[in-house]
PDB file of C-alpha atoms in Angstrom:
ATOM      1  CA  MET A   1     -26.403  41.237 -72.672  1.00 43.00           C
ATOM      2  CA  ILE A   2     -23.855  39.547 -70.471  1.00 49.00           C
ATOM      3  CA  GLY A   3     -20.547  41.363 -70.179  1.00 48.00           C
ATOM      4  CA  THR A   4     -21.735  44.717 -71.509  1.00 48.00           C
ATOM      5  CA  THR A   5     -22.407  47.929 -69.677  1.00 49.00           C
ATOM      6  CA  GLN A   6     -25.076  50.377 -70.662  1.00 50.00           C
ATOM      7  CA  GLU A   7     -25.446  53.889 -69.358  1.00 52.00           C
ATOM      8  CA  VAL A   8     -28.964  54.761 -68.349  1.00 48.00           C
ATOM      9  CA  GLU A   9     -30.045  58.250 -67.391  1.00 55.00           C
ATOM     10  CA  PHE A  10     -32.630  58.686 -64.671  1.00 50.00           C
ATOM     11  CA  ASP A  11     -34.127  61.971 -63.709  1.00 53.00           C
ATOM     12  CA  GLU A  12     -34.322  62.743 -59.991  1.00 53.00           C
ATOM     13  CA  LEU A  13     -38.081  62.285 -59.803  1.00 51.00           C
ATOM     14  CA  MET A  14     -37.838  58.802 -61.273  1.00 52.00           C
ATOM     15  CA  ILE A  15     -35.160  57.782 -58.771  1.00 52.00           C
ATOM     16  CA  GLU A  16     -37.252  59.084 -55.879  1.00 55.00           C
ATOM     17  CA  ASP A  17     -40.175  56.977 -57.106  1.00 55.00           C
ATOM     18  CA  LEU A  18     -38.010  53.860 -57.276  1.00 57.00           C
ATOM     19  CA  ILE A  19     -36.177  54.214 -53.989  1.00 67.00           C
ATOM     20  CA  LEU A  20     -38.661  54.474 -51.169  1.00 76.00           C
ATOM     21  CA  PRO A  21     -37.229  53.861 -47.716  1.00 89.00           C
ATOM     22  CA  THR A  22     -39.429  51.271 -46.057  1.00 94.00           C
ATOM     23  CA  ILE A  23     -39.702  49.743 -42.612  1.00 97.00           C
ATOM     24  CA  ILE A  24     -41.392  46.362 -42.225  1.00 97.00           C
ATOM     25  CA  VAL A  25     -42.157  45.302 -38.659  1.00 98.00           C
ATOM     26  CA  PRO A  26     -43.033  41.653 -38.024  1.00 97.00           C
ATOM     27  CA  ALA A  27     -45.953  41.403 -35.603  1.00 95.00           C
ATOM     28  CA  ARG A  28     -47.609  38.210 -34.401  1.00 91.00           C
ATOM     29  CA  LEU A  29     -49.810  37.201 -31.516  1.00 89.00           C
ATOM     30  CA  ALA A  30     -48.536  33.639 -31.136  1.00 82.00           C
ATOM     31  CA  SER A  31     -45.721  34.440 -28.722  1.00 77.00           C
ATOM     32  CA  THR A  32     -44.779  31.484 -26.534  1.00 81.00           C
ATOM     33  CA  ARG A  33     -43.662  33.505 -23.500  1.00 89.00           C
ATOM     34  CA  PHE A  34     -46.415  36.156 -23.549  1.00 89.00           C
ATOM     35  CA  PRO A  35     -49.250  35.223 -25.941  1.00 86.00           C
ATOM     36  CA  GLY A  36     -51.142  38.260 -27.208  1.00 91.00           C
ATOM     37  CA  LYS A  37     -48.499  40.667 -25.897  1.00 94.00           C
ATOM     38  CA  LEU A  38     -48.849  43.130 -28.771  1.00 96.00           C
ATOM     39  CA  LEU A  39     -52.543  43.669 -28.013  1.00 97.00           C
ATOM     40  CA  SER A  40     -51.972  44.030 -24.262  1.00 96.00           C
ATOM     41  CA  MET A  41     -53.149  47.396 -23.040  1.00 97.00           C
ATOM     42  CA  VAL A  42     -50.494  49.833 -21.814  1.00 97.00           C
ATOM     43  CA  ASN A  43     -51.848  53.142 -20.520  1.00 97.00           C
ATOM     44  CA  GLY A  44     -55.122  52.578 -22.375  1.00 97.00           C
ATOM     45  CA  LYS A  45     -53.615  51.637 -25.736  1.00 98.00           C
ATOM     46  CA  PRO A  46     -52.487  48.318 -27.282  1.00 98.00           C
ATOM     47  CA  LEU A  47     -48.706  47.892 -27.118  1.00 97.00           C
ATOM     48  CA  ILE A  48     -48.465  47.562 -30.928  1.00 98.00           C
ATOM     49  CA  LEU A  49     -49.914  51.069 -31.350  1.00 98.00           C
ATOM     50  CA  TRP A  50     -47.277  52.553 -29.039  1.00 98.00           C
ATOM     51  CA  THR A  51     -44.673  50.909 -31.271  1.00 98.00           C
ATOM     52  CA  ALA A  52     -46.304  52.054 -34.516  1.00 98.00           C
ATOM     53  CA  GLU A  53     -46.727  55.631 -33.348  1.00 98.00           C
ATOM     54  CA  ARG A  54     -43.142  55.856 -32.118  1.00 98.00           C
ATOM     55  CA  ILE A  55     -41.736  54.556 -35.409  1.00 98.00           C
ATOM     56  CA  SER A  56     -43.886  57.094 -37.279  1.00 98.00           C
ATOM     57  CA  GLU A  57     -42.537  59.893 -35.087  1.00 98.00           C
ATOM     58  CA  VAL A  58     -38.848  59.050 -35.485  1.00 97.00           C
ATOM     59  CA  ALA A  59     -38.946  58.035 -39.169  1.00 96.00           C
ATOM     60  CA  PRO A  60     -41.776  59.989 -40.837  1.00 95.00           C
ATOM     61  CA  GLU A  61     -40.070  59.857 -44.250  1.00 92.00           C
ATOM     62  CA  PHE A  62     -40.195  56.053 -44.304  1.00 94.00           C
ATOM     63  CA  ASN A  63     -43.037  53.887 -45.538  1.00 94.00           C
ATOM     64  CA  LEU A  64     -44.156  51.759 -42.593  1.00 97.00           C
ATOM     65  CA  PHE A  65     -45.722  48.321 -42.919  1.00 98.00           C
ATOM     66  CA  PHE A  66     -46.586  45.708 -40.321  1.00 98.00           C
ATOM     67  CA  ALA A  67     -46.265  42.069 -41.385  1.00 98.00           C
ATOM     68  CA  VAL A  68     -48.995  40.419 -39.309  1.00 97.00           C
ATOM     69  CA  ASP A  69     -50.048  36.828 -38.741  1.00 92.00           C
ATOM     70  CA  GLY A  70     -53.794  37.409 -38.605  1.00 88.00           C
ATOM     71  CA  ASN A  71     -56.752  39.752 -38.664  1.00 93.00           C
ATOM     72  CA  GLU A  72     -56.903  40.588 -34.966  1.00 95.00           C
ATOM     73  CA  ILE A  73     -53.652  42.542 -34.835  1.00 96.00           C
ATOM     74  CA  GLY A  74     -54.076  43.767 -38.419  1.00 97.00           C
ATOM     75  CA  ASP A  75     -57.496  45.243 -37.653  1.00 97.00           C
ATOM     76  CA  VAL A  76     -56.112  47.224 -34.699  1.00 98.00           C
ATOM     77  CA  LEU A  77     -53.307  48.667 -36.819  1.00 98.00           C
ATOM     78  CA  GLU A  78     -55.505  49.440 -39.839  1.00 98.00           C
ATOM     79  CA  ALA A  79     -58.123  51.141 -37.632  1.00 98.00           C
ATOM     80  CA  SER A  80     -55.377  53.551 -36.565  1.00 98.00           C
ATOM     81  CA  GLY A  81     -54.260  54.223 -40.139  1.00 98.00           C
ATOM     82  CA  PHE A  82     -51.224  51.938 -40.357  1.00 98.00           C
ATOM     83  CA  SER A  83     -50.431  49.736 -43.363  1.00 97.00           C
ATOM     84  CA  VAL A  84     -50.667  45.987 -42.881  1.00 98.00           C
ATOM     85  CA  VAL A  85     -49.507  43.020 -44.933  1.00 97.00           C
ATOM     86  CA  LYS A  86     -51.147  39.765 -43.874  1.00 97.00           C
ATOM     87  CA  THR A  87     -48.686  36.879 -43.923  1.00 96.00           C
ATOM     88  CA  ASP A  88     -48.997  33.130 -43.462  1.00 94.00           C
ATOM     89  CA  PRO A  89     -49.368  32.333 -39.728  1.00 92.00           C
ATOM     90  CA  SER A  90     -47.186  29.244 -40.195  1.00 92.00           C
ATOM     91  CA  LEU A  91     -44.064  31.301 -40.994  1.00 93.00           C
ATOM     92  CA  VAL A  92     -41.493  30.353 -38.370  1.00 89.00           C
ATOM     93  CA  SER A  93     -39.626  33.625 -37.846  1.00 93.00           C
ATOM     94  CA  GLY A  94     -39.948  37.368 -38.046  1.00 94.00           C
ATOM     95  CA  THR A  95     -37.364  37.328 -40.820  1.00 96.00           C
ATOM     96  CA  ASP A  96     -39.592  35.008 -42.865  1.00 96.00           C
ATOM     97  CA  ARG A  97     -42.569  37.276 -42.196  1.00 96.00           C
ATOM     98  CA  ILE A  98     -40.595  40.345 -43.362  1.00 96.00           C
ATOM     99  CA  ALA A  99     -39.460  38.547 -46.534  1.00 95.00           C
ATOM    100  CA  ALA A 100     -43.031  37.496 -47.355  1.00 96.00           C
ATOM    101  CA  ALA A 101     -44.341  41.019 -46.755  1.00 96.00           C
ATOM    102  CA  ASN A 102     -41.576  42.499 -48.888  1.00 93.00           C
ATOM    103  CA  LEU A 103     -42.662  40.338 -51.824  1.00 93.00           C
ATOM    104  CA  GLU A 104     -46.245  41.578 -51.393  1.00 91.00           C
ATOM    105  CA  ILE A 105     -45.189  45.223 -51.224  1.00 89.00           C
ATOM    106  CA  LEU A 106     -43.100  45.056 -54.393  1.00 80.00           C
TER     107      LEU A 106
END
């Protein structure tokens, strides 16, 4: 009802289930300055995996998703155990890709 306040009790376990800290990283291959950069090999490993592993190290308590624009980058991430949300390649910005992935995750 509009204009009324209701008290609702949540137990701690329920709150923990509802509030999951999440990181969504936009990742696409269609860069204009350096196409395919995220799959470029750096010391024997694709750049995107260096990024994914570092995020996992510094924020292990967070759920980590990569919002990707296609299968090529998604396959690399999934093969290494990372979660991927495939988004429309026509999305114009990383912010749009994050928003689309967020809707999928919910």
